[in-house]
Amino acid sequence: MTVTERQQRAYVDAQAADMRVAVELETDEGMTLNLGPQHPATHGTLRVIARLDGEQVVWADISPGYMHRGYEKLCEVRTYPQVTTLVNRIDWLGSFANEVPFILASEQLMGIEAPPRARYIRTILFEMARVANIVLFLGDLGVQLGAVTPAFYAFRDREHVLDQIESVTGGRFHPNFDRIGGLKDDLPKGWIADTKAVMQRMRMFCDEIEDLLFGNEIFEARTRGVGVIPADVALSYGLSGANARGSGIDWDLRRDTDVGLAHNEVDWRVWTHPDGDSFARCWVRLQETREATKIIDQLCDGLPGGPIMAKVPRIIKVPEGEAYVATENPLGEMGYYIISKGDIGPFRVKIRSASFSNVSVLPWLLRGVYVPDIITILASLYFILGDIDR
Amino acid sequence: MSTLTTLAADIELAWWQQTTLRSLGVMIAVLIPAGTLVYVFLFKMMSFMQSRLGPMEAGPYGSLQLLAEVGKFIQKEDIIPWRADRKLFAFAPYVVIASVFMIYLVVPFGPDAYFVDFDTGIFWALAVSSVSVIGILIAGWSSANKYSLLGGLRAAGQLIAYELPMVLAVVGVVIQAGTLNMQGIVAAQAEGEIFGFGGIGNPFVLTQGIGFLIFLIAMQAELTQTPFDMPIAESELVSGYMTEYSGLRFLLFFIGEFASAGAFAAVAATLFLGGWAIPGVDLDADWMNVVGPLVLVAKMMLVAFLVFWVRFTYPRFREDQLQQLAWKILIPLSLVNILATMALKVAF
Amino acid sequence: MSDATTTEATGTPEAEAGDAAAGAEQPTAPADEQREAMLATLTAALGDRVVGSHVVPGRELWVRVAREAWVEAAETAKLKLGCTFFDFLSAIDWMPSPWGRYEYSALDLEGGIPRPDPTAEIATGYAGGDTRFQVFSRLLNVRQQHSVMLKADLPDDDLRVASLVPLYGGANWHERECWEMFGITFDGHPSLRHLYLPGAFEGHPLRKDFPLLARLVKPWPGIVDVEPMPQTDDEAEGDTPDGNGSGAENEGDA
């Protein structure tokens, strides 16, 4: 054997051992196709192993973990303020939203309530993270299906949201702005007026996308009836967020729980869709983005004055206890289960990330679909690799 | 080019010299439209539609970008995958390019400015356009890559399926023109009359409107452009049958794609928009040999604009939906079109 | 409160079965009663296998069950309490880490890396606990918005528990992750294999005696590279290490 042949054999063996799945190149029962880890359609390094019969999937398996950074272990050696920086990077497109449940859980254990102004601004930034995240999803949706143009509009308009986030927090992608007891800084002058203009612009973008993409017959033909998840399956797999609401489950943590954000003080509605197919999920997200812009507008209008930070000791020691707080993040339900022993850092943090549960339904869902439908389903379930792999 | 031939006969050029001139002429005639299409539509129109500027650095407003890209591709390393079938892998791009060149042979640019004037011109054009299917299949199979294989198989199904609507749409044109000869079709449009009114001639886009639409859709599919780009399907198959190709071979595919877009656009312009003729101008005038190509290029750009505009806007069909469209909708529609044309032709 | 609760959901299907728990209107005052009622249902179903419980009013209910009753407890929650949503499943290792927060260099440790003391008292959290490892899971009722956090002790020498996969499909990945991170075997799981880690990985990373290698290799806080802050003009004469003075008045020997 030449060197290259030996190397190739070794590589194939390593891959097989890796997955405990024999990676056959040709068999009689069908072809094994590897989507990933590097692939344009998996938002990051997700590996989908599909056994195909022609163009139809016989079975599929998902191999996540190419981006596993060991968040839960890392959180155990950090102090509470340091965890905020770390946790930004789980869902990196809507990163402020990752900090919020952790901060709220710590505040719950400490018995501290953030002042109303901080609560409002926290909610505004939370919803802006949602807008930034889902706008990119809408652009990316087009690209996955072949329409390359909406992606550019999405990125162009998303820049305005990121500009607003940057002018408050200093960071476009990783704000690292939430603190136990409040926020780091107050809003700059003129921010509220600018934000309302940006939100108006995002509403126009949503209308544009609805026209361009959702009104397109080809889009409807590609997404309607594809990847139907019945409601009971969705619940048993732990699907949350727009994936659950797209299957008709009327559940939104912003409305149904009171964790310390200001959603109860504004007027908004929850969108559901009974179909449970890819179109339903995408449509629900579009409506949610519009709704988020309205929430931000109302919050900006009713912003109370006052301090931005409650009185917290300089060295934060959270008293002993356990708390779980989950919020309706852009991707779904994200929660932190903090076990504290009265130390300056948490004893154990269990991060419940939305995409982990969302993606776990894929082996069940991908049986019997066509290869192009795999892409549609991956696009409509919308996960972020950092969220799956933590 | 018959004037050139007579000219050459006067100057007593050897046959091999004439052939060289003709070959160079064909290359220029093929590559210039391809380059123009790439610059105008891919670099600039696509960019403007996506609210960005496109290449601006190489040359004024990025006009020399294609030249830079050609240079880049030519100097790349020649990579053939380990398990690929070397001969077939190397052979495939040339098949596709050959098919494109052969289509240009029968497109008339002026009363005497053409390469070959077959009596069955349009028949030849449609026949050789199917040769590229073989090239794509060879590329997909020989790449030893599952994505390429999927792309190649999808291409085979799609391209063969959409041959039929294209041919049937052309049949309507042929019935109206009464000839398969391309110059004859141009003449029929320039000198024809629509129900007795002869002011603008009889551009078949008006009387064969349905045929024009079917031809456009079939053309989009034959070029594997979105919404029919399942064979390439960038977000699924990375590049479909072209995945393993790099360097000069990829350049051949790339240029072939745009050259064939130009070729089909030229054929569509000839069949439906009137070709190189302008209604009211004498068809045999000698100066039409200079103006004719410009007119044809303008009409070609118009058709290509439609093709690329749709390409940058729409998502793509799934393979089975694509086939359904061809077999269940386009073919019956084109058959109805033929029946209607026959009836009207006989009646009037 | 607001009128944000009045939503017209477009045709929500009645998909959950067995919705017998008391409906709650507002999650504040009757929450205790609601959670107490849930606890009562579980105790009635499981009897003395409910080993401990804890209620944080208005927030959460913790119930610790015997290991043998793990699946039955989840089943009761699913069928009697309507908790059809599988939130998550994981484990807790209650042993304090022998390395603390790693705020020292491994080279400074005399006697090498400390080993955990198996006789040390392990303090556990809500709903009590007797063992080092506990597996816990949260199940949610999305119609009535209440949840239950189930916990179970696992003896050190027999780290196994029954799998929840027959009840909830979502438990599949959570249990795989739990196995590879803690070493807890789930009986009845279809294929317990690695989820995140490569195939040949040895050890269970989230256990407290598995060190955070990065912190051992490079001591915290690592190389501290602090640029000197620009000083004011009065102090700066001759003091600034870099040549750029802060202003035209600084005629000192910088």
PDB file of N, CA and C in Angstrom, chain A residues 252-329:
ATOM      1  N   ASP A 252     -45.393  30.702  26.002  1.00  0.00           N
ATOM      2  CA  ASP A 252     -44.346  31.699  25.853  1.00  0.00           C
ATOM      3  C   ASP A 252     -43.908  32.114  27.250  1.00  0.00           C
ATOM      4  N   LEU A 253     -42.659  31.896  27.552  1.00  0.00           N
ATOM      5  CA  LEU A 253     -42.188  32.146  28.911  1.00  0.00           C
ATOM      6  C   LEU A 253     -42.244  33.622  29.282  1.00  0.00           C
ATOM      7  N   ARG A 254     -42.263  34.487  28.302  1.00  0.00           N
ATOM      8  CA  ARG A 254     -42.334  35.899  28.655  1.00  0.00           C
ATOM      9  C   ARG A 254     -43.694  36.228  29.235  1.00  0.00           C
ATOM     10  N   ARG A 255     -44.715  35.550  28.708  1.00  0.00           N
ATOM     11  CA  ARG A 255     -46.049  35.834  29.204  1.00  0.00           C
ATOM     12  C   ARG A 255     -46.396  34.973  30.399  1.00  0.00           C
ATOM     13  N   ASP A 256     -45.919  33.738  30.391  1.00  0.00           N
ATOM     14  CA  ASP A 256     -46.424  32.780  31.357  1.00  0.00           C
ATOM     15  C   ASP A 256     -45.648  32.733  32.653  1.00  0.00           C
ATOM     16  N   THR A 257     -44.464  33.273  32.705  1.00  0.00           N
ATOM     17  CA  THR A 257     -43.750  33.306  33.974  1.00  0.00           C
ATOM     18  C   THR A 257     -43.321  34.740  34.234  1.00  0.00           C
ATOM     19  N   ASP A 258     -43.102  35.030  35.502  1.00  0.00           N
ATOM     20  CA  ASP A 258     -42.676  36.378  35.862  1.00  0.00           C
ATOM     21  C   ASP A 258     -41.308  36.260  36.498  1.00  0.00           C
ATOM     22  N   VAL A 259     -40.275  36.412  35.714  1.00  0.00           N
ATOM     23  CA  VAL A 259     -38.940  36.178  36.232  1.00  0.00           C
ATOM     24  C   VAL A 259     -38.229  37.464  36.587  1.00  0.00           C
ATOM     25  N   GLY A 260     -38.811  38.608  36.259  1.00  0.00           N
ATOM     26  CA  GLY A 260     -38.107  39.828  36.580  1.00  0.00           C
ATOM     27  C   GLY A 260     -37.856  40.706  35.381  1.00  0.00           C
ATOM     28  N   LEU A 261     -38.397  40.320  34.229  1.00  0.00           N
ATOM     29  CA  LEU A 261     -38.326  41.198  33.063  1.00  0.00           C
ATOM     30  C   LEU A 261     -39.639  41.955  32.954  1.00  0.00           C
ATOM     31  N   ALA A 262     -39.641  42.937  32.077  1.00  0.00           N
ATOM     32  CA  ALA A 262     -40.767  43.866  32.068  1.00  0.00           C
ATOM     33  C   ALA A 262     -41.817  43.538  31.034  1.00  0.00           C
ATOM     34  N   HIS A 263     -41.912  42.273  30.628  1.00  0.00           N
ATOM     35  CA  HIS A 263     -42.864  41.963  29.561  1.00  0.00           C
ATOM     36  C   HIS A 263     -44.299  42.129  29.981  1.00  0.00           C
ATOM     37  N   ASN A 264     -44.567  42.003  31.276  1.00  0.00           N
ATOM     38  CA  ASN A 264     -45.954  42.088  31.700  1.00  0.00           C
ATOM     39  C   ASN A 264     -46.506  43.486  31.629  1.00  0.00           C
ATOM     40  N   GLU A 265     -45.648  44.463  31.430  1.00  0.00           N
ATOM     41  CA  GLU A 265     -46.121  45.831  31.520  1.00  0.00           C
ATOM     42  C   GLU A 265     -46.384  46.431  30.149  1.00  0.00           C
ATOM     43  N   VAL A 266     -46.240  45.629  29.118  1.00  0.00           N
ATOM     44  CA  VAL A 266     -46.533  46.150  27.786  1.00  0.00           C
ATOM     45  C   VAL A 266     -47.535  45.222  27.129  1.00  0.00           C
ATOM     46  N   ASP A 267     -48.070  45.697  26.061  1.00  0.00           N
ATOM     47  CA  ASP A 267     -49.157  45.027  25.381  1.00  0.00           C
ATOM     48  C   ASP A 267     -48.599  44.308  24.158  1.00  0.00           C
ATOM     49  N   TRP A 268     -48.671  43.004  24.152  1.00  0.00           N
ATOM     50  CA  TRP A 268     -48.162  42.277  22.993  1.00  0.00           C
ATOM     51  C   TRP A 268     -48.867  40.943  22.942  1.00  0.00           C
ATOM     52  N   ARG A 269     -48.686  40.214  21.840  1.00  0.00           N
ATOM     53  CA  ARG A 269     -49.375  38.936  21.731  1.00  0.00           C
ATOM     54  C   ARG A 269     -48.416  37.841  21.351  1.00  0.00           C
ATOM     55  N   VAL A 270     -48.852  36.650  21.622  1.00  0.00           N
ATOM     56  CA  VAL A 270     -48.063  35.470  21.305  1.00  0.00           C
ATOM     57  C   VAL A 270     -48.594  34.871  20.013  1.00  0.00           C
ATOM     58  N   TRP A 271     -47.699  34.513  19.123  1.00  0.00           N
ATOM     59  CA  TRP A 271     -48.105  33.976  17.827  1.00  0.00           C
ATOM     60  C   TRP A 271     -47.916  32.466  17.800  1.00  0.00           C
ATOM     61  N   THR A 272     -48.936  31.774  17.367  1.00  0.00           N
ATOM     62  CA  THR A 272     -48.801  30.332  17.166  1.00  0.00           C
ATOM     63  C   THR A 272     -49.322  29.991  15.774  1.00  0.00           C
ATOM     64  N   HIS A 273     -49.005  28.801  15.377  1.00  0.00           N
ATOM     65  CA  HIS A 273     -49.446  28.331  14.064  1.00  0.00           C
ATOM     66  C   HIS A 273     -49.725  26.844  14.210  1.00  0.00           C
ATOM     67  N   PRO A 274     -50.861  26.379  13.753  1.00  0.00           N
ATOM     68  CA  PRO A 274     -51.221  24.995  14.064  1.00  0.00           C
ATOM     69  C   PRO A 274     -50.532  23.939  13.224  1.00  0.00           C
ATOM     70  N   ASP A 275     -49.894  24.343  12.121  1.00  0.00           N
ATOM     71  CA  ASP A 275     -49.474  23.305  11.170  1.00  0.00           C
ATOM     72  C   ASP A 275     -48.321  22.448  11.646  1.00  0.00           C
ATOM     73  N   GLY A 276     -47.328  23.038  12.255  1.00  0.00           N
ATOM     74  CA  GLY A 276     -46.202  22.233  12.700  1.00  0.00           C
ATOM     75  C   GLY A 276     -45.173  21.931  11.633  1.00  0.00           C
ATOM     76  N   ASP A 277     -45.315  22.530  10.460  1.00  0.00           N
ATOM     77  CA  ASP A 277     -44.312  22.269   9.425  1.00  0.00           C
ATOM     78  C   ASP A 277     -43.305  23.413   9.390  1.00  0.00           C
ATOM     79  N   SER A 278     -42.378  23.327   8.432  1.00  0.00           N
ATOM     80  CA  SER A 278     -41.303  24.315   8.411  1.00  0.00           C
ATOM     81  C   SER A 278     -41.857  25.713   8.187  1.00  0.00           C
ATOM     82  N   PHE A 279     -42.874  25.812   7.343  1.00  0.00           N
ATOM     83  CA  PHE A 279     -43.438  27.125   7.076  1.00  0.00           C
ATOM     84  C   PHE A 279     -43.980  27.743   8.350  1.00  0.00           C
ATOM     85  N   ALA A 280     -44.635  26.922   9.158  1.00  0.00           N
ATOM     86  CA  ALA A 280     -45.211  27.446  10.397  1.00  0.00           C
ATOM     87  C   ALA A 280     -44.117  28.016  11.295  1.00  0.00           C
ATOM     88  N   ARG A 281     -43.024  27.287  11.444  1.00  0.00           N
ATOM     89  CA  ARG A 281     -41.963  27.753  12.329  1.00  0.00           C
ATOM     90  C   ARG A 281     -41.367  29.054  11.816  1.00  0.00           C
ATOM     91  N   CYS A 282     -41.130  29.099  10.516  1.00  0.00           N
ATOM     92  CA  CYS A 282     -40.526  30.317   9.988  1.00  0.00           C
ATOM     93  C   CYS A 282     -41.492  31.495  10.127  1.00  0.00           C
ATOM     94  N   TRP A 283     -42.737  31.222   9.852  1.00  0.00           N
ATOM     95  CA  TRP A 283     -43.737  32.295   9.920  1.00  0.00           C
ATOM     96  C   TRP A 283     -43.863  32.831  11.340  1.00  0.00           C
ATOM     97  N   VAL A 284     -43.866  31.924  12.308  1.00  0.00           N
ATOM     98  CA  VAL A 284     -43.984  32.359  13.701  1.00  0.00           C
ATOM     99  C   VAL A 284     -42.809  33.266  14.061  1.00  0.00           C
ATOM    100  N   ARG A 285     -41.628  32.900  13.595  1.00  0.00           N
ATOM    101  CA  ARG A 285     -40.469  33.739  13.923  1.00  0.00           C
ATOM    102  C   ARG A 285     -40.589  35.110  13.297  1.00  0.00           C
ATOM    103  N   LEU A 286     -41.104  35.163  12.088  1.00  0.00           N
ATOM    104  CA  LEU A 286     -41.264  36.468  11.451  1.00  0.00           C
ATOM    105  C   LEU A 286     -42.204  37.336  12.273  1.00  0.00           C
ATOM    106  N   GLN A 287     -43.325  36.750  12.679  1.00  0.00           N
ATOM    107  CA  GLN A 287     -44.272  37.544  13.457  1.00  0.00           C
ATOM    108  C   GLN A 287     -43.684  37.956  14.797  1.00  0.00           C
ATOM    109  N   GLU A 288     -42.878  37.057  15.365  1.00  0.00           N
ATOM    110  CA  GLU A 288     -42.284  37.398  16.667  1.00  0.00           C
ATOM    111  C   GLU A 288     -41.335  38.562  16.554  1.00  0.00           C
ATOM    112  N   THR A 289     -40.640  38.642  15.419  1.00  0.00           N
ATOM    113  CA  THR A 289     -39.729  39.760  15.266  1.00  0.00           C
ATOM    114  C   THR A 289     -40.493  41.064  15.237  1.00  0.00           C
ATOM    115  N   ARG A 290     -41.587  41.065  14.489  1.00  0.00           N
ATOM    116  CA  ARG A 290     -42.412  42.285  14.465  1.00  0.00           C
ATOM    117  C   ARG A 290     -42.898  42.626  15.862  1.00  0.00           C
ATOM    118  N   GLU A 291     -43.337  41.588  16.560  1.00  0.00           N
ATOM    119  CA  GLU A 291     -43.848  41.804  17.908  1.00  0.00           C
ATOM    120  C   GLU A 291     -42.745  42.346  18.807  1.00  0.00           C
ATOM    121  N   ALA A 292     -41.526  41.851  18.623  1.00  0.00           N
ATOM    122  CA  ALA A 292     -40.428  42.326  19.462  1.00  0.00           C
ATOM    123  C   ALA A 292     -40.178  43.803  19.218  1.00  0.00           C
ATOM    124  N   THR A 293     -40.288  44.230  17.958  1.00  0.00           N
ATOM    125  CA  THR A 293     -40.073  45.658  17.716  1.00  0.00           C
ATOM    126  C   THR A 293     -41.151  46.492  18.416  1.00  0.00           C
ATOM    127  N   LYS A 294     -42.376  45.950  18.432  1.00  0.00           N
ATOM    128  CA  LYS A 294     -43.423  46.706  19.129  1.00  0.00           C
ATOM    129  C   LYS A 294     -43.177  46.758  20.628  1.00  0.00           C
ATOM    130  N   ILE A 295     -42.693  45.642  21.170  1.00  0.00           N
ATOM    131  CA  ILE A 295     -42.393  45.636  22.602  1.00  0.00           C
ATOM    132  C   ILE A 295     -41.342  46.685  22.919  1.00  0.00           C
ATOM    133  N   ILE A 296     -40.307  46.719  22.075  1.00  0.00           N
ATOM    134  CA  ILE A 296     -39.231  47.678  22.349  1.00  0.00           C
ATOM    135  C   ILE A 296     -39.767  49.101  22.286  1.00  0.00           C
ATOM    136  N   ASP A 297     -40.621  49.359  21.292  1.00  0.00           N
ATOM    137  CA  ASP A 297     -41.197  50.707  21.203  1.00  0.00           C
ATOM    138  C   ASP A 297     -41.952  51.080  22.465  1.00  0.00           C
ATOM    139  N   GLN A 298     -42.778  50.143  22.924  1.00  0.00           N
ATOM    140  CA  GLN A 298     -43.564  50.465  24.111  1.00  0.00           C
ATOM    141  C   GLN A 298     -42.687  50.639  25.333  1.00  0.00           C
ATOM    142  N   LEU A 299     -41.673  49.810  25.454  1.00  0.00           N
ATOM    143  CA  LEU A 299     -40.790  49.936  26.609  1.00  0.00           C
ATOM    144  C   LEU A 299     -40.026  51.251  26.556  1.00  0.00           C
ATOM    145  N   CYS A 300     -39.615  51.625  25.355  1.00  0.00           N
ATOM    146  CA  CYS A 300     -38.895  52.906  25.258  1.00  0.00           C
ATOM    147  C   CYS A 300     -39.781  54.054  25.667  1.00  0.00           C
ATOM    148  N   ASP A 301     -41.047  53.941  25.297  1.00  0.00           N
ATOM    149  CA  ASP A 301     -41.955  55.029  25.664  1.00  0.00           C
ATOM    150  C   ASP A 301     -42.155  55.118  27.159  1.00  0.00           C
ATOM    151  N   GLY A 302     -42.245  53.940  27.800  1.00  0.00           N
ATOM    152  CA  GLY A 302     -42.587  53.982  29.224  1.00  0.00           C
ATOM    153  C   GLY A 302     -41.399  53.830  30.142  1.00  0.00           C
ATOM    154  N   LEU A 303     -40.231  54.201  29.695  1.00  0.00           N
ATOM    155  CA  LEU A 303     -39.013  53.945  30.488  1.00  0.00           C
ATOM    156  C   LEU A 303     -39.009  54.786  31.751  1.00  0.00           C
ATOM    157  N   PRO A 304     -38.969  54.166  32.928  1.00  0.00           N
ATOM    158  CA  PRO A 304     -38.952  54.959  34.153  1.00  0.00           C
ATOM    159  C   PRO A 304     -37.555  55.480  34.438  1.00  0.00           C
ATOM    160  N   GLY A 305     -37.510  56.472  35.272  1.00  0.00           N
ATOM    161  CA  GLY A 305     -36.216  56.993  35.691  1.00  0.00           C
ATOM    162  C   GLY A 305     -35.705  56.211  36.880  1.00  0.00           C
ATOM    163  N   GLY A 306     -34.617  56.631  37.413  1.00  0.00           N
ATOM    164  CA  GLY A 306     -34.141  56.003  38.626  1.00  0.00           C
ATOM    165  C   GLY A 306     -32.760  55.418  38.455  1.00  0.00           C
ATOM    166  N   PRO A 307     -32.312  54.735  39.498  1.00  0.00           N
ATOM    167  CA  PRO A 307     -30.970  54.166  39.443  1.00  0.00           C
ATOM    168  C   PRO A 307     -30.934  52.975  38.494  1.00  0.00           C
ATOM    169  N   ILE A 308     -29.715  52.649  38.137  1.00  0.00           N
ATOM    170  CA  ILE A 308     -29.532  51.576  37.161  1.00  0.00           C
ATOM    171  C   ILE A 308     -29.044  50.314  37.858  1.00  0.00           C
ATOM    172  N   MET A 309     -28.712  50.451  39.122  1.00  0.00           N
ATOM    173  CA  MET A 309     -28.120  49.303  39.811  1.00  0.00           C
ATOM    174  C   MET A 309     -28.612  49.300  41.244  1.00  0.00           C
ATOM    175  N   ALA A 310     -29.016  48.144  41.717  1.00  0.00           N
ATOM    176  CA  ALA A 310     -29.416  48.047  43.121  1.00  0.00           C
ATOM    177  C   ALA A 310     -28.162  48.000  43.989  1.00  0.00           C
ATOM    178  N   LYS A 311     -28.392  48.074  45.291  1.00  0.00           N
ATOM    179  CA  LYS A 311     -27.236  48.052  46.169  1.00  0.00           C
ATOM    180  C   LYS A 311     -26.737  46.626  46.326  1.00  0.00           C
ATOM    181  N   VAL A 312     -25.621  46.338  45.771  1.00  0.00           N
ATOM    182  CA  VAL A 312     -25.040  45.009  45.934  1.00  0.00           C
ATOM    183  C   VAL A 312     -23.650  45.163  46.532  1.00  0.00           C
ATOM    184  N   PRO A 313     -23.220  44.215  47.328  1.00  0.00           N
ATOM    185  CA  PRO A 313     -21.872  44.305  47.875  1.00  0.00           C
ATOM    186  C   PRO A 313     -20.842  44.216  46.757  1.00  0.00           C
ATOM    187  N   ARG A 314     -19.667  44.667  47.078  1.00  0.00           N
ATOM    188  CA  ARG A 314     -18.647  44.725  46.049  1.00  0.00           C
ATOM    189  C   ARG A 314     -18.215  43.323  45.625  1.00  0.00           C
ATOM    190  N   ILE A 315     -18.001  42.487  46.597  1.00  0.00           N
ATOM    191  CA  ILE A 315     -17.695  41.086  46.280  1.00  0.00           C
ATOM    192  C   ILE A 315     -19.009  40.337  46.430  1.00  0.00           C
ATOM    193  N   ILE A 316     -19.447  39.758  45.359  1.00  0.00           N
ATOM    194  CA  ILE A 316     -20.790  39.158  45.355  1.00  0.00           C
ATOM    195  C   ILE A 316     -20.694  37.725  45.825  1.00  0.00           C
ATOM    196  N   LYS A 317     -21.348  37.455  46.952  1.00  0.00           N
ATOM    197  CA  LYS A 317     -21.437  36.071  47.403  1.00  0.00           C
ATOM    198  C   LYS A 317     -22.900  35.707  47.442  1.00  0.00           C
ATOM    199  N   VAL A 318     -23.267  34.763  46.648  1.00  0.00           N
ATOM    200  CA  VAL A 318     -24.671  34.363  46.576  1.00  0.00           C
ATOM    201  C   VAL A 318     -24.931  33.347  47.674  1.00  0.00           C
ATOM    202  N   PRO A 319     -25.955  33.555  48.478  1.00  0.00           N
ATOM    203  CA  PRO A 319     -26.222  32.620  49.583  1.00  0.00           C
ATOM    204  C   PRO A 319     -26.563  31.232  49.071  1.00  0.00           C
ATOM    205  N   GLU A 320     -26.545  30.301  50.021  1.00  0.00           N
ATOM    206  CA  GLU A 320     -26.697  28.916  49.636  1.00  0.00           C
ATOM    207  C   GLU A 320     -28.096  28.671  49.091  1.00  0.00           C
ATOM    208  N   GLY A 321     -28.199  27.828  48.099  1.00  0.00           N
ATOM    209  CA  GLY A 321     -29.517  27.510  47.563  1.00  0.00           C
ATOM    210  C   GLY A 321     -29.411  27.041  46.134  1.00  0.00           C
ATOM    211  N   GLU A 322     -30.569  26.727  45.581  1.00  0.00           N
ATOM    212  CA  GLU A 322     -30.637  26.302  44.183  1.00  0.00           C
ATOM    213  C   GLU A 322     -31.741  27.098  43.527  1.00  0.00           C
ATOM    214  N   ALA A 323     -31.526  27.467  42.316  1.00  0.00           N
ATOM    215  CA  ALA A 323     -32.562  28.212  41.591  1.00  0.00           C
ATOM    216  C   ALA A 323     -32.467  27.881  40.117  1.00  0.00           C
ATOM    217  N   TYR A 324     -33.619  27.849  39.496  1.00  0.00           N
ATOM    218  CA  TYR A 324     -33.662  27.646  38.054  1.00  0.00           C
ATOM    219  C   TYR A 324     -34.501  28.754  37.443  1.00  0.00           C
ATOM    220  N   VAL A 325     -33.907  29.485  36.531  1.00  0.00           N
ATOM    221  CA  VAL A 325     -34.650  30.534  35.843  1.00  0.00           C
ATOM    222  C   VAL A 325     -34.492  30.299  34.355  1.00  0.00           C
ATOM    223  N   ALA A 326     -35.617  30.324  33.666  1.00  0.00           N
ATOM    224  CA  ALA A 326     -35.584  30.152  32.218  1.00  0.00           C
ATOM    225  C   ALA A 326     -36.297  31.320  31.577  1.00  0.00           C
ATOM    226  N   THR A 327     -35.751  31.782  30.467  1.00  0.00           N
ATOM    227  CA  THR A 327     -36.385  32.876  29.754  1.00  0.00           C
ATOM    228  C   THR A 327     -36.596  32.466  28.302  1.00  0.00           C
ATOM    229  N   GLU A 328     -37.432  33.230  27.635  1.00  0.00           N
ATOM    230  CA  GLU A 328     -37.762  32.937  26.249  1.00  0.00           C
ATOM    231  C   GLU A 328     -36.715  33.596  25.374  1.00  0.00           C
ATOM    232  N   ASN A 329     -35.637  32.864  25.159  1.00  0.00           N
ATOM    233  CA  ASN A 329     -34.576  33.396  24.325  1.00  0.00           C
ATOM    234  C   ASN A 329     -34.959  33.314  22.859  1.00  0.00           C
TER     235      ASN A 329
END
